[in-house]
Protein backbone atom coordinates (compact mmCIF):
# COMPACT_ATOMS: atom_id res chain seq x y z
CA UNK A 1 0.00 0.00 0.00
CA UNK A 2 1.65 3.20 -1.23
CA UNK A 3 0.88 6.58 0.29
CA UNK A 4 2.25 9.66 -1.41
CA UNK A 5 3.46 12.70 0.51
CA UNK A 6 3.71 15.91 -1.51
CA UNK A 7 6.67 18.21 -0.97
CA UNK A 8 6.03 21.84 -1.88
CA UNK A 9 8.67 24.56 -1.60
CA UNK A 10 8.37 25.40 2.09
CA UNK A 11 6.88 22.10 3.28
CA UNK A 12 8.20 21.20 6.74
CA UNK A 13 6.52 18.03 7.85
CA UNK A 14 6.82 15.90 4.73
CA UNK A 15 9.54 13.74 6.29
CA UNK A 16 7.56 13.21 9.49
CA UNK A 17 4.51 12.28 7.43
CA UNK A 18 6.52 9.72 5.45
CA UNK A 19 7.91 8.34 8.69
CA UNK A 20 4.43 8.09 10.21
CA UNK A 21 3.27 6.13 7.15
CA UNK A 22 6.20 3.74 7.51
CA UNK A 23 5.55 3.30 11.26
CA UNK A 24 1.90 2.53 10.44
CA UNK A 25 2.97 -0.19 8.01
CA UNK A 26 2.51 1.61 4.71
CA UNK A 27 4.99 2.44 1.98
CA UNK A 28 5.65 6.19 1.78
CA UNK A 29 6.26 7.67 -1.67
CA UNK A 30 7.74 11.15 -2.07
CA UNK A 31 5.75 13.30 -4.52
CA UNK A 32 6.97 16.60 -5.94
CA UNK A 33 4.76 19.68 -6.32
CA UNK A 34 5.95 20.38 -9.85
CA UNK A 35 5.22 16.88 -11.09
CA UNK A 36 1.63 16.10 -12.06
CA UNK A 37 2.04 12.33 -11.62
CA UNK A 38 1.03 10.56 -8.43
CA UNK A 39 3.39 7.61 -9.11
CA UNK A 40 0.71 5.00 -8.60
CA UNK A 41 -0.05 5.80 -4.96
CA UNK A 42 -3.27 4.65 -3.23
CA UNK A 43 -3.61 7.75 -1.06
CA UNK A 44 -2.02 11.20 -0.67
CA UNK A 45 -0.94 13.27 2.32
CA UNK A 46 -0.50 17.05 1.98
CA UNK A 47 1.87 17.84 4.84
CA UNK A 48 2.30 20.82 7.13
CA UNK A 49 4.64 23.72 6.60
CA UNK A 50 4.62 27.00 4.76
CA UNK A 51 4.20 26.17 1.08
CA UNK A 52 5.38 29.04 -1.12
CA UNK A 53 6.16 31.00 2.04
CA UNK A 54 2.43 31.38 2.78
CA UNK A 55 2.53 34.23 0.25
CA UNK A 56 -0.83 35.79 -0.65
CA UNK A 57 -2.77 33.37 1.60
CA UNK A 58 -1.74 30.05 3.17
CA UNK A 59 -2.13 27.40 0.48
CA UNK A 60 -3.27 29.86 -2.21
CA UNK A 61 -0.27 29.29 -4.49
CA UNK A 62 0.16 25.58 -3.71
CA UNK A 63 -3.37 24.97 -4.88
CA UNK A 64 -2.27 25.68 -8.46
CA UNK A 65 0.82 23.43 -8.38
CA UNK A 66 0.81 20.76 -11.13
CA UNK A 67 0.51 17.94 -8.59
CA UNK A 68 -2.63 19.52 -7.11
CA UNK A 69 -4.47 19.42 -10.42
CA UNK A 70 -4.08 15.64 -10.36
CA UNK A 71 -4.87 15.40 -6.64
CA UNK A 72 -8.06 17.47 -7.09
CA UNK A 73 -9.15 15.33 -10.01
CA UNK A 74 -8.45 12.01 -8.27
CA UNK A 75 -9.93 13.16 -4.95
CA UNK A 76 -13.18 13.75 -6.79
CA UNK A 77 -13.09 10.09 -7.81
CA UNK A 78 -12.47 8.78 -4.30
CA UNK A 79 -8.71 8.89 -3.73
CA UNK A 80 -8.08 9.24 0.03
CA UNK A 81 -6.41 12.60 0.71
CA UNK A 82 -5.31 13.88 4.12
CA UNK A 83 -4.34 17.53 4.56
CA UNK A 84 -2.50 18.36 7.77
CA UNK A 85 -2.16 22.01 8.83
CA UNK A 86 -0.84 23.70 5.66
CA UNK A 87 -2.29 20.71 3.81
CA UNK A 88 -5.73 21.52 5.31
CA UNK A 89 -5.29 25.12 4.13
CA UNK A 90 -4.45 23.86 0.64
CA UNK A 91 -7.56 21.62 0.60
CA UNK A 92 -9.76 24.59 1.52
CA UNK A 93 -8.11 26.82 -1.08
CA UNK A 94 -8.67 24.01 -3.61
CA UNK A 95 -12.37 23.89 -2.65
CA UNK A 96 -12.03 20.19 -1.91
CA UNK A 97 -13.17 21.19 1.58
CA UNK A 98 -15.46 24.10 2.51
CA UNK A 99 -14.50 27.08 4.65
CA UNK A 100 -11.12 28.70 5.16
CA UNK A 101 -8.33 28.97 7.70
CA UNK A 102 -7.59 32.48 8.93
CA UNK A 103 -5.21 34.17 11.34
CA UNK A 104 -5.53 32.84 14.90
CA UNK A 105 -8.07 35.00 16.73
CA UNK A 106 -5.49 35.95 19.39
CA UNK A 107 -2.82 36.57 16.72
CA UNK A 108 -0.27 34.31 18.48
CA UNK A 109 1.38 31.25 17.00
CA UNK A 110 0.13 28.38 19.15
CA UNK A 111 2.29 25.35 19.76
CA UNK A 112 1.20 22.73 22.28
CA UNK A 113 -0.10 19.23 22.86
CA UNK A 114 -3.80 19.33 22.09
CA UNK A 115 -6.69 17.11 23.15
CA UNK A 116 -9.11 16.30 20.33
CA UNK A 117 -12.37 14.40 20.15
CA UNK A 118 -12.86 12.16 17.12
CA UNK A 119 -16.45 12.69 16.01
CA UNK A 120 -16.54 10.95 12.65
CA UNK A 121 -15.04 7.48 12.30
CA UNK A 122 -16.53 6.81 8.88
CA UNK A 123 -13.77 8.59 6.92
CA UNK A 124 -10.86 6.96 5.11
CA UNK A 125 -8.50 8.41 7.73
CA UNK A 126 -10.35 7.87 11.03
CA UNK A 127 -11.99 4.43 10.75
CA UNK A 128 -9.51 3.04 13.28
CA UNK A 129 -10.76 5.30 16.08
CA UNK A 130 -13.78 4.85 18.32
CA UNK A 131 -16.60 7.37 18.02
CA UNK A 132 -16.01 10.07 20.63
CA UNK A 133 -12.48 8.85 21.39
CA UNK A 134 -10.21 11.54 22.80
CA UNK A 135 -6.66 11.77 21.51
CA UNK A 136 -3.70 14.06 22.18
CA UNK A 137 -1.56 15.27 19.29
CA UNK A 138 0.55 18.41 18.77
CA UNK A 139 -0.99 21.53 17.29
CA UNK A 140 1.23 24.29 15.88
CA UNK A 141 -0.16 27.06 13.74
CA UNK A 142 -0.50 30.79 13.29
CA UNK A 143 -3.37 30.69 10.81
CA UNK A 144 -5.52 27.84 12.01
CA UNK A 145 -8.76 29.64 12.81
CA UNK A 146 -11.41 27.74 10.84
CA UNK A 147 -14.25 29.89 9.50
CA UNK A 148 -17.22 29.17 7.26
CA UNK A 149 -20.63 30.66 6.61
CA UNK A 150 -23.29 29.67 9.17
CA UNK A 151 -25.25 27.59 6.64
CA UNK A 152 -22.07 25.73 5.66
CA UNK A 153 -21.33 25.04 9.33
CA UNK A 154 -24.85 23.77 9.91
CA UNK A 155 -24.53 21.46 6.92
CA UNK A 156 -21.14 20.16 8.13
CA UNK A 157 -22.60 19.47 11.56
CA UNK A 158 -25.83 18.00 10.18
CA UNK A 159 -23.96 15.62 7.90
CA UNK A 160 -21.50 14.62 10.62
CA UNK A 161 -18.59 16.04 8.68
CA UNK A 162 -16.80 17.53 11.67
CA UNK A 163 -14.13 14.84 11.98
CA UNK A 164 -12.21 16.14 15.00
CA UNK A 165 -13.03 18.88 17.49
CA UNK A 166 -10.81 20.67 20.02
CA UNK A 167 -11.68 19.10 23.36
CA UNK A 168 -9.66 20.88 26.01
CA UNK A 169 -9.49 24.51 24.98
CA UNK A 170 -9.57 26.01 21.52
CA UNK A 171 -6.03 26.95 20.42
CA UNK A 172 -6.89 29.37 17.62
CA UNK A 173 -10.49 30.56 17.81
CA UNK A 174 -11.85 28.09 15.26
CA UNK A 175 -15.60 28.39 15.01
CA UNK A 176 -17.48 25.70 16.98
CA UNK A 177 -14.11 24.28 18.11
CA UNK A 178 -13.70 22.61 14.73
CA UNK A 179 -10.23 21.07 14.29
CA UNK A 180 -10.87 19.01 11.18
CA UNK A 181 -13.55 18.25 8.58
CA UNK A 182 -14.14 15.95 5.62
CA UNK A 183 -15.85 16.07 2.23
CA UNK A 184 -19.26 14.44 1.76
CA UNK A 185 -17.71 11.17 0.64
CA UNK A 186 -15.29 11.00 3.58
CA UNK A 187 -12.19 10.35 1.47
CA UNK A 188 -10.83 13.89 1.84
CA UNK A 189 -9.98 14.94 5.41
CA UNK A 190 -8.27 18.11 6.59
CA UNK A 191 -7.21 19.02 10.11
CA UNK A 192 -4.96 21.63 11.71
CA UNK A 193 -3.37 19.43 14.43
CA UNK A 194 -0.50 17.10 13.54
CA UNK A 195 -1.16 13.36 13.95
CA UNK A 196 2.15 12.61 12.18
CA UNK A 197 4.01 14.06 15.19
CA UNK A 198 2.33 11.62 17.56
CA UNK A 199 3.27 8.18 16.28
CA UNK A 200 6.23 7.24 18.49
CA UNK A 201 6.71 7.42 22.25
CA UNK A 202 10.20 8.84 21.95
CA UNK A 203 9.23 12.00 20.15
CA UNK A 204 5.48 12.53 20.55
CA UNK A 205 3.14 13.27 23.45
CA UNK A 206 1.36 10.00 22.60
CA UNK A 207 1.02 7.58 19.72
CA UNK A 208 -2.59 8.66 19.22
CA UNK A 209 -1.89 10.08 15.77
CA UNK A 210 -0.99 6.71 14.31
CA UNK A 211 -4.66 5.87 13.78
CA UNK A 212 -4.94 8.26 10.84
CA UNK A 213 -2.27 6.35 8.96
CA UNK A 214 -3.40 2.85 9.94
CA UNK A 215 -7.02 3.73 9.08
CA UNK A 216 -6.20 4.57 5.47
CA UNK A 217 -4.35 1.27 5.04
CA UNK A 218 -7.59 -0.52 5.87
CA UNK A 219 -9.63 1.87 3.71
CA UNK A 220 -7.46 1.29 0.67
CA UNK A 221 -7.58 -2.50 1.01
CA UNK A 222 -11.35 -2.68 1.45
CA UNK B 1 0.72 50.73 -19.75
CA UNK B 2 -2.74 50.47 -18.13
CA UNK B 3 -2.72 50.02 -14.38
CA UNK B 4 -5.33 47.95 -12.57
CA UNK B 5 -5.91 48.24 -8.83
CA UNK B 6 -7.47 45.39 -6.88
CA UNK B 7 -8.37 45.83 -3.22
CA UNK B 8 -9.19 42.72 -1.24
CA UNK B 9 -11.00 42.89 2.10
CA UNK B 10 -12.26 40.24 4.49
CA UNK B 11 -16.03 39.99 4.30
CA UNK B 12 -17.68 42.09 7.03
CA UNK B 13 -18.82 39.00 8.94
CA UNK B 14 -15.28 37.54 9.10
CA UNK B 15 -13.31 38.39 12.23
CA UNK B 16 -10.25 40.52 11.45
CA UNK B 17 -7.90 40.06 14.42
CA UNK B 18 -5.18 42.17 12.80
CA UNK B 19 -7.55 45.11 12.39
CA UNK B 20 -8.67 44.64 15.99
CA UNK B 21 -5.05 44.68 17.19
CA UNK B 22 -4.41 47.93 15.31
CA UNK B 23 -7.59 49.42 16.76
CA UNK B 24 -6.44 48.41 20.23
CA UNK B 25 -3.08 50.12 19.77
CA UNK B 26 -4.44 53.49 18.65
CA UNK B 27 -5.63 54.90 22.02
CA UNK B 28 -2.29 53.96 23.58
CA UNK B 29 -0.62 56.09 20.91
CA UNK B 30 -2.93 59.01 21.59
CA UNK B 31 -5.13 58.58 18.51
CA UNK B 32 -8.67 58.77 19.79
CA UNK B 33 -11.97 58.61 17.99
CA UNK B 34 -11.28 55.63 15.70
CA UNK B 35 -14.23 53.25 15.89
CA UNK B 36 -13.09 50.42 13.66
CA UNK B 37 -10.09 49.18 11.66
CA UNK B 38 -10.28 46.54 8.93
CA UNK B 39 -7.07 45.40 7.25
CA UNK B 40 -6.96 44.31 3.64
CA UNK B 41 -4.67 43.79 0.67
CA UNK B 42 -3.93 46.20 -2.19
CA UNK B 43 -2.67 44.93 -5.56
CA UNK B 44 -1.41 47.02 -8.46
CA UNK B 45 -1.20 45.27 -11.83
CA UNK B 46 0.27 46.61 -15.04
CA UNK B 47 -1.46 44.94 -17.98
CA UNK B 48 -1.32 44.92 -21.75
CA UNK B 49 -3.87 46.77 -23.83
CA UNK B 50 -6.65 46.32 -24.59
CA UNK B 51 -7.85 45.88 -20.99
CA UNK B 52 -10.22 42.93 -20.62
CA UNK B 53 -11.99 43.75 -17.40
CA UNK B 54 -14.00 40.54 -17.29
CA UNK B 55 -10.81 38.51 -17.58
CA UNK B 56 -9.16 40.61 -14.85
CA UNK B 57 -12.12 39.99 -12.56
CA UNK B 58 -11.69 36.29 -13.19
CA UNK B 59 -8.01 36.64 -12.25
CA UNK B 60 -8.86 38.44 -9.01
CA UNK B 61 -11.53 35.88 -8.15
CA UNK B 62 -9.26 32.93 -8.96
CA UNK B 63 -6.10 33.96 -7.15
CA UNK B 64 -6.01 37.37 -5.47
CA UNK B 65 -9.12 36.87 -3.33
CA UNK B 66 -10.61 33.80 -1.66
CA UNK B 67 -14.33 34.24 -2.18
CA UNK B 68 -15.08 32.10 0.87
CA UNK B 69 -13.82 34.82 3.22
CA UNK B 70 -12.93 37.83 1.07
CA UNK B 71 -14.43 40.27 -1.41
CA UNK B 72 -12.62 42.52 -3.85
CA UNK B 73 -13.03 45.72 -5.82
CA UNK B 74 -11.27 46.25 -9.14
CA UNK B 75 -10.50 49.57 -10.80
CA UNK B 76 -8.89 50.20 -14.15
CA UNK B 77 -6.95 53.43 -13.58
CA UNK B 78 -7.09 56.16 -16.24
CA UNK B 79 -3.89 56.46 -18.28
Tab-separated table of C-alpha atoms in Angstrom:
chain	number	residue	atom	x	y	z
A	1	UNK	CA	0.000	0.000	0.000
A	2	UNK	CA	1.649	3.196	-1.227
A	3	UNK	CA	0.879	6.577	0.291
A	4	UNK	CA	2.252	9.658	-1.407
A	5	UNK	CA	3.455	12.701	0.514
A	6	UNK	CA	3.707	15.906	-1.505
A	7	UNK	CA	6.667	18.206	-0.972
A	8	UNK	CA	6.028	21.840	-1.883
A	9	UNK	CA	8.671	24.557	-1.604
A	10	UNK	CA	8.374	25.400	2.089
A	11	UNK	CA	6.883	22.099	3.280
A	12	UNK	CA	8.200	21.205	6.739
A	13	UNK	CA	6.522	18.028	7.854
A	14	UNK	CA	6.817	15.903	4.733
A	15	UNK	CA	9.537	13.739	6.286
A	16	UNK	CA	7.563	13.215	9.494
A	17	UNK	CA	4.510	12.282	7.426
A	18	UNK	CA	6.520	9.724	5.446
A	19	UNK	CA	7.912	8.344	8.688
A	20	UNK	CA	4.426	8.088	10.208
A	21	UNK	CA	3.266	6.132	7.146
A	22	UNK	CA	6.198	3.739	7.514
A	23	UNK	CA	5.550	3.295	11.257
A	24	UNK	CA	1.902	2.528	10.438
A	25	UNK	CA	2.967	-0.192	8.011
A	26	UNK	CA	2.507	1.615	4.709
A	27	UNK	CA	4.992	2.439	1.985
A	28	UNK	CA	5.650	6.187	1.779
A	29	UNK	CA	6.257	7.673	-1.667
A	30	UNK	CA	7.736	11.150	-2.068
A	31	UNK	CA	5.755	13.296	-4.519
A	32	UNK	CA	6.967	16.603	-5.944
A	33	UNK	CA	4.755	19.680	-6.323
A	34	UNK	CA	5.950	20.382	-9.849
A	35	UNK	CA	5.225	16.880	-11.094
A	36	UNK	CA	1.633	16.096	-12.055
A	37	UNK	CA	2.044	12.329	-11.620
A	38	UNK	CA	1.034	10.555	-8.429
A	39	UNK	CA	3.392	7.615	-9.114
A	40	UNK	CA	0.710	5.002	-8.597
A	41	UNK	CA	-0.055	5.796	-4.958
A	42	UNK	CA	-3.268	4.648	-3.232
A	43	UNK	CA	-3.615	7.754	-1.063
A	44	UNK	CA	-2.017	11.196	-0.672
A	45	UNK	CA	-0.943	13.273	2.319
A	46	UNK	CA	-0.505	17.048	1.980
A	47	UNK	CA	1.874	17.844	4.838
A	48	UNK	CA	2.302	20.819	7.135
A	49	UNK	CA	4.643	23.717	6.598
A	50	UNK	CA	4.618	27.004	4.759
A	51	UNK	CA	4.199	26.167	1.082
A	52	UNK	CA	5.378	29.039	-1.115
A	53	UNK	CA	6.157	31.001	2.039
A	54	UNK	CA	2.430	31.382	2.784
A	55	UNK	CA	2.529	34.234	0.249
A	56	UNK	CA	-0.832	35.788	-0.646
A	57	UNK	CA	-2.766	33.366	1.600
A	58	UNK	CA	-1.738	30.051	3.170
A	59	UNK	CA	-2.129	27.399	0.476
A	60	UNK	CA	-3.267	29.859	-2.207
A	61	UNK	CA	-0.270	29.289	-4.485
A	62	UNK	CA	0.164	25.581	-3.707
A	63	UNK	CA	-3.372	24.972	-4.882
A	64	UNK	CA	-2.274	25.675	-8.457
A	65	UNK	CA	0.824	23.427	-8.384
A	66	UNK	CA	0.806	20.763	-11.129
A	67	UNK	CA	0.506	17.935	-8.586
A	68	UNK	CA	-2.625	19.521	-7.114
A	69	UNK	CA	-4.466	19.424	-10.422
A	70	UNK	CA	-4.076	15.643	-10.358
A	71	UNK	CA	-4.873	15.402	-6.636
A	72	UNK	CA	-8.060	17.470	-7.088
A	73	UNK	CA	-9.155	15.326	-10.012
A	74	UNK	CA	-8.447	12.009	-8.266
A	75	UNK	CA	-9.927	13.165	-4.949
A	76	UNK	CA	-13.180	13.748	-6.794
A	77	UNK	CA	-13.093	10.091	-7.808
A	78	UNK	CA	-12.470	8.781	-4.297
A	79	UNK	CA	-8.708	8.891	-3.728
A	80	UNK	CA	-8.081	9.239	0.026
A	81	UNK	CA	-6.415	12.603	0.706
A	82	UNK	CA	-5.308	13.882	4.119
A	83	UNK	CA	-4.342	17.529	4.564
A	84	UNK	CA	-2.503	18.360	7.768
A	85	UNK	CA	-2.158	22.005	8.834
A	86	UNK	CA	-0.838	23.704	5.664
A	87	UNK	CA	-2.294	20.715	3.814
A	88	UNK	CA	-5.729	21.523	5.305
A	89	UNK	CA	-5.295	25.118	4.133
A	90	UNK	CA	-4.449	23.864	0.638
A	91	UNK	CA	-7.558	21.616	0.602
A	92	UNK	CA	-9.758	24.588	1.524
A	93	UNK	CA	-8.115	26.821	-1.082
A	94	UNK	CA	-8.673	24.014	-3.609
A	95	UNK	CA	-12.368	23.890	-2.651
A	96	UNK	CA	-12.035	20.188	-1.909
A	97	UNK	CA	-13.174	21.188	1.580
A	98	UNK	CA	-15.463	24.100	2.506
A	99	UNK	CA	-14.502	27.083	4.650
A	100	UNK	CA	-11.124	28.698	5.157
A	101	UNK	CA	-8.329	28.966	7.702
A	102	UNK	CA	-7.591	32.483	8.933
A	103	UNK	CA	-5.208	34.174	11.345
A	104	UNK	CA	-5.528	32.840	14.899
A	105	UNK	CA	-8.069	34.996	16.731
A	106	UNK	CA	-5.486	35.952	19.392
A	107	UNK	CA	-2.815	36.568	16.725
A	108	UNK	CA	-0.271	34.311	18.482
A	109	UNK	CA	1.376	31.254	17.003
A	110	UNK	CA	0.127	28.379	19.149
A	111	UNK	CA	2.291	25.347	19.762
A	112	UNK	CA	1.196	22.730	22.284
A	113	UNK	CA	-0.096	19.228	22.858
A	114	UNK	CA	-3.803	19.326	22.095
A	115	UNK	CA	-6.690	17.106	23.148
A	116	UNK	CA	-9.109	16.304	20.327
A	117	UNK	CA	-12.373	14.401	20.147
A	118	UNK	CA	-12.860	12.156	17.123
A	119	UNK	CA	-16.454	12.692	16.007
A	120	UNK	CA	-16.544	10.945	12.652
A	121	UNK	CA	-15.044	7.481	12.298
A	122	UNK	CA	-16.531	6.806	8.877
A	123	UNK	CA	-13.766	8.591	6.923
A	124	UNK	CA	-10.862	6.959	5.115
A	125	UNK	CA	-8.500	8.406	7.732
A	126	UNK	CA	-10.352	7.867	11.027
A	127	UNK	CA	-11.989	4.428	10.748
A	128	UNK	CA	-9.508	3.042	13.285
A	129	UNK	CA	-10.759	5.300	16.078
A	130	UNK	CA	-13.781	4.846	18.316
A	131	UNK	CA	-16.602	7.366	18.016
A	132	UNK	CA	-16.006	10.066	20.634
A	133	UNK	CA	-12.479	8.847	21.390
A	134	UNK	CA	-10.214	11.536	22.798
A	135	UNK	CA	-6.665	11.767	21.507
A	136	UNK	CA	-3.696	14.056	22.177
A	137	UNK	CA	-1.557	15.269	19.292
A	138	UNK	CA	0.545	18.411	18.770
A	139	UNK	CA	-0.991	21.530	17.293
A	140	UNK	CA	1.229	24.290	15.881
A	141	UNK	CA	-0.163	27.063	13.744
A	142	UNK	CA	-0.499	30.792	13.290
A	143	UNK	CA	-3.365	30.687	10.813
A	144	UNK	CA	-5.524	27.842	12.007
A	145	UNK	CA	-8.763	29.640	12.806
A	146	UNK	CA	-11.412	27.745	10.844
A	147	UNK	CA	-14.250	29.891	9.499
A	148	UNK	CA	-17.216	29.173	7.258
A	149	UNK	CA	-20.631	30.659	6.608
A	150	UNK	CA	-23.288	29.672	9.175
A	151	UNK	CA	-25.252	27.589	6.642
A	152	UNK	CA	-22.068	25.732	5.663
A	153	UNK	CA	-21.329	25.037	9.329
A	154	UNK	CA	-24.853	23.766	9.908
A	155	UNK	CA	-24.525	21.465	6.916
A	156	UNK	CA	-21.142	20.164	8.131
A	157	UNK	CA	-22.602	19.469	11.563
A	158	UNK	CA	-25.825	18.004	10.180
A	159	UNK	CA	-23.957	15.621	7.902
A	160	UNK	CA	-21.499	14.623	10.622
A	161	UNK	CA	-18.593	16.039	8.679
A	162	UNK	CA	-16.802	17.528	11.666
A	163	UNK	CA	-14.133	14.842	11.984
A	164	UNK	CA	-12.209	16.138	15.002
A	165	UNK	CA	-13.025	18.881	17.488
A	166	UNK	CA	-10.807	20.667	20.024
A	167	UNK	CA	-11.680	19.096	23.360
A	168	UNK	CA	-9.660	20.877	26.011
A	169	UNK	CA	-9.488	24.511	24.982
A	170	UNK	CA	-9.571	26.011	21.516
A	171	UNK	CA	-6.033	26.946	20.419
A	172	UNK	CA	-6.893	29.375	17.616
A	173	UNK	CA	-10.490	30.564	17.809
A	174	UNK	CA	-11.847	28.088	15.256
A	175	UNK	CA	-15.605	28.386	15.008
A	176	UNK	CA	-17.485	25.696	16.978
A	177	UNK	CA	-14.108	24.277	18.106
A	178	UNK	CA	-13.696	22.610	14.727
A	179	UNK	CA	-10.232	21.070	14.293
A	180	UNK	CA	-10.869	19.007	11.178
A	181	UNK	CA	-13.546	18.250	8.584
A	182	UNK	CA	-14.138	15.946	5.617
A	183	UNK	CA	-15.849	16.066	2.231
A	184	UNK	CA	-19.257	14.444	1.757
A	185	UNK	CA	-17.713	11.170	0.636
A	186	UNK	CA	-15.289	10.999	3.576
A	187	UNK	CA	-12.190	10.349	1.467
A	188	UNK	CA	-10.825	13.892	1.842
A	189	UNK	CA	-9.978	14.938	5.412
A	190	UNK	CA	-8.270	18.111	6.586
A	191	UNK	CA	-7.207	19.023	10.109
A	192	UNK	CA	-4.958	21.627	11.713
A	193	UNK	CA	-3.366	19.426	14.433
A	194	UNK	CA	-0.499	17.102	13.543
A	195	UNK	CA	-1.160	13.361	13.945
A	196	UNK	CA	2.147	12.609	12.182
A	197	UNK	CA	4.011	14.060	15.192
A	198	UNK	CA	2.329	11.617	17.560
A	199	UNK	CA	3.274	8.175	16.275
A	200	UNK	CA	6.234	7.241	18.488
A	201	UNK	CA	6.707	7.415	22.255
A	202	UNK	CA	10.204	8.838	21.950
A	203	UNK	CA	9.231	12.004	20.153
A	204	UNK	CA	5.480	12.525	20.553
A	205	UNK	CA	3.136	13.271	23.447
A	206	UNK	CA	1.356	10.002	22.600
A	207	UNK	CA	1.016	7.580	19.722
A	208	UNK	CA	-2.585	8.658	19.216
A	209	UNK	CA	-1.895	10.076	15.772
A	210	UNK	CA	-0.992	6.706	14.310
A	211	UNK	CA	-4.661	5.870	13.782
A	212	UNK	CA	-4.945	8.259	10.840
A	213	UNK	CA	-2.274	6.350	8.964
A	214	UNK	CA	-3.401	2.852	9.937
A	215	UNK	CA	-7.017	3.725	9.079
A	216	UNK	CA	-6.198	4.569	5.475
A	217	UNK	CA	-4.345	1.274	5.045
A	218	UNK	CA	-7.592	-0.520	5.872
A	219	UNK	CA	-9.626	1.867	3.712
A	220	UNK	CA	-7.460	1.285	0.668
A	221	UNK	CA	-7.577	-2.504	1.011
A	222	UNK	CA	-11.346	-2.684	1.453
B	1	UNK	CA	0.722	50.729	-19.751
B	2	UNK	CA	-2.740	50.467	-18.125
B	3	UNK	CA	-2.722	50.017	-14.382
B	4	UNK	CA	-5.327	47.953	-12.566
B	5	UNK	CA	-5.906	48.242	-8.833
B	6	UNK	CA	-7.473	45.391	-6.883
B	7	UNK	CA	-8.373	45.832	-3.223
B	8	UNK	CA	-9.191	42.715	-1.239
B	9	UNK	CA	-11.002	42.891	2.097
B	10	UNK	CA	-12.256	40.243	4.488
B	11	UNK	CA	-16.031	39.987	4.299
B	12	UNK	CA	-17.676	42.090	7.026
B	13	UNK	CA	-18.817	39.001	8.939
B	14	UNK	CA	-15.282	37.536	9.100
B	15	UNK	CA	-13.313	38.389	12.235
B	16	UNK	CA	-10.251	40.525	11.449
B	17	UNK	CA	-7.900	40.060	14.424
B	18	UNK	CA	-5.181	42.166	12.796
B	19	UNK	CA	-7.547	45.105	12.386
B	20	UNK	CA	-8.666	44.635	15.987
B	21	UNK	CA	-5.049	44.680	17.188
B	22	UNK	CA	-4.410	47.927	15.305
B	23	UNK	CA	-7.587	49.420	16.756
B	24	UNK	CA	-6.444	48.408	20.231
B	25	UNK	CA	-3.080	50.125	19.765
B	26	UNK	CA	-4.442	53.488	18.649
B	27	UNK	CA	-5.632	54.903	22.018
B	28	UNK	CA	-2.294	53.956	23.580
B	29	UNK	CA	-0.625	56.093	20.912
B	30	UNK	CA	-2.931	59.014	21.585
B	31	UNK	CA	-5.130	58.578	18.509
B	32	UNK	CA	-8.674	58.773	19.785
B	33	UNK	CA	-11.969	58.606	17.991
B	34	UNK	CA	-11.284	55.627	15.703
B	35	UNK	CA	-14.226	53.249	15.890
B	36	UNK	CA	-13.092	50.418	13.664
B	37	UNK	CA	-10.088	49.182	11.659
B	38	UNK	CA	-10.278	46.544	8.934
B	39	UNK	CA	-7.066	45.404	7.250
B	40	UNK	CA	-6.964	44.308	3.638
B	41	UNK	CA	-4.665	43.795	0.665
B	42	UNK	CA	-3.932	46.198	-2.190
B	43	UNK	CA	-2.670	44.930	-5.564
B	44	UNK	CA	-1.412	47.024	-8.463
B	45	UNK	CA	-1.201	45.271	-11.835
B	46	UNK	CA	0.272	46.612	-15.041
B	47	UNK	CA	-1.457	44.944	-17.980
B	48	UNK	CA	-1.316	44.919	-21.754
B	49	UNK	CA	-3.867	46.769	-23.831
B	50	UNK	CA	-6.653	46.323	-24.588
B	51	UNK	CA	-7.852	45.879	-20.994
B	52	UNK	CA	-10.221	42.933	-20.622
B	53	UNK	CA	-11.991	43.752	-17.396
B	54	UNK	CA	-14.004	40.540	-17.287
B	55	UNK	CA	-10.812	38.513	-17.578
B	56	UNK	CA	-9.163	40.606	-14.847
B	57	UNK	CA	-12.115	39.985	-12.556
B	58	UNK	CA	-11.693	36.286	-13.195
B	59	UNK	CA	-8.009	36.642	-12.252
B	60	UNK	CA	-8.860	38.438	-9.005
B	61	UNK	CA	-11.531	35.885	-8.150
B	62	UNK	CA	-9.263	32.926	-8.961
B	63	UNK	CA	-6.104	33.959	-7.154
B	64	UNK	CA	-6.014	37.369	-5.469
B	65	UNK	CA	-9.120	36.866	-3.334
B	66	UNK	CA	-10.607	33.797	-1.663
B	67	UNK	CA	-14.333	34.242	-2.179
B	68	UNK	CA	-15.078	32.102	0.870
B	69	UNK	CA	-13.818	34.821	3.218
B	70	UNK	CA	-12.928	37.828	1.074
B	71	UNK	CA	-14.431	40.272	-1.408
B	72	UNK	CA	-12.619	42.523	-3.854
B	73	UNK	CA	-13.027	45.720	-5.820
B	74	UNK	CA	-11.274	46.255	-9.143
B	75	UNK	CA	-10.498	49.575	-10.801
B	76	UNK	CA	-8.892	50.204	-14.151
B	77	UNK	CA	-6.951	53.427	-13.577
B	78	UNK	CA	-7.089	56.157	-16.236
B	79	UNK	CA	-3.885	56.457	-18.281
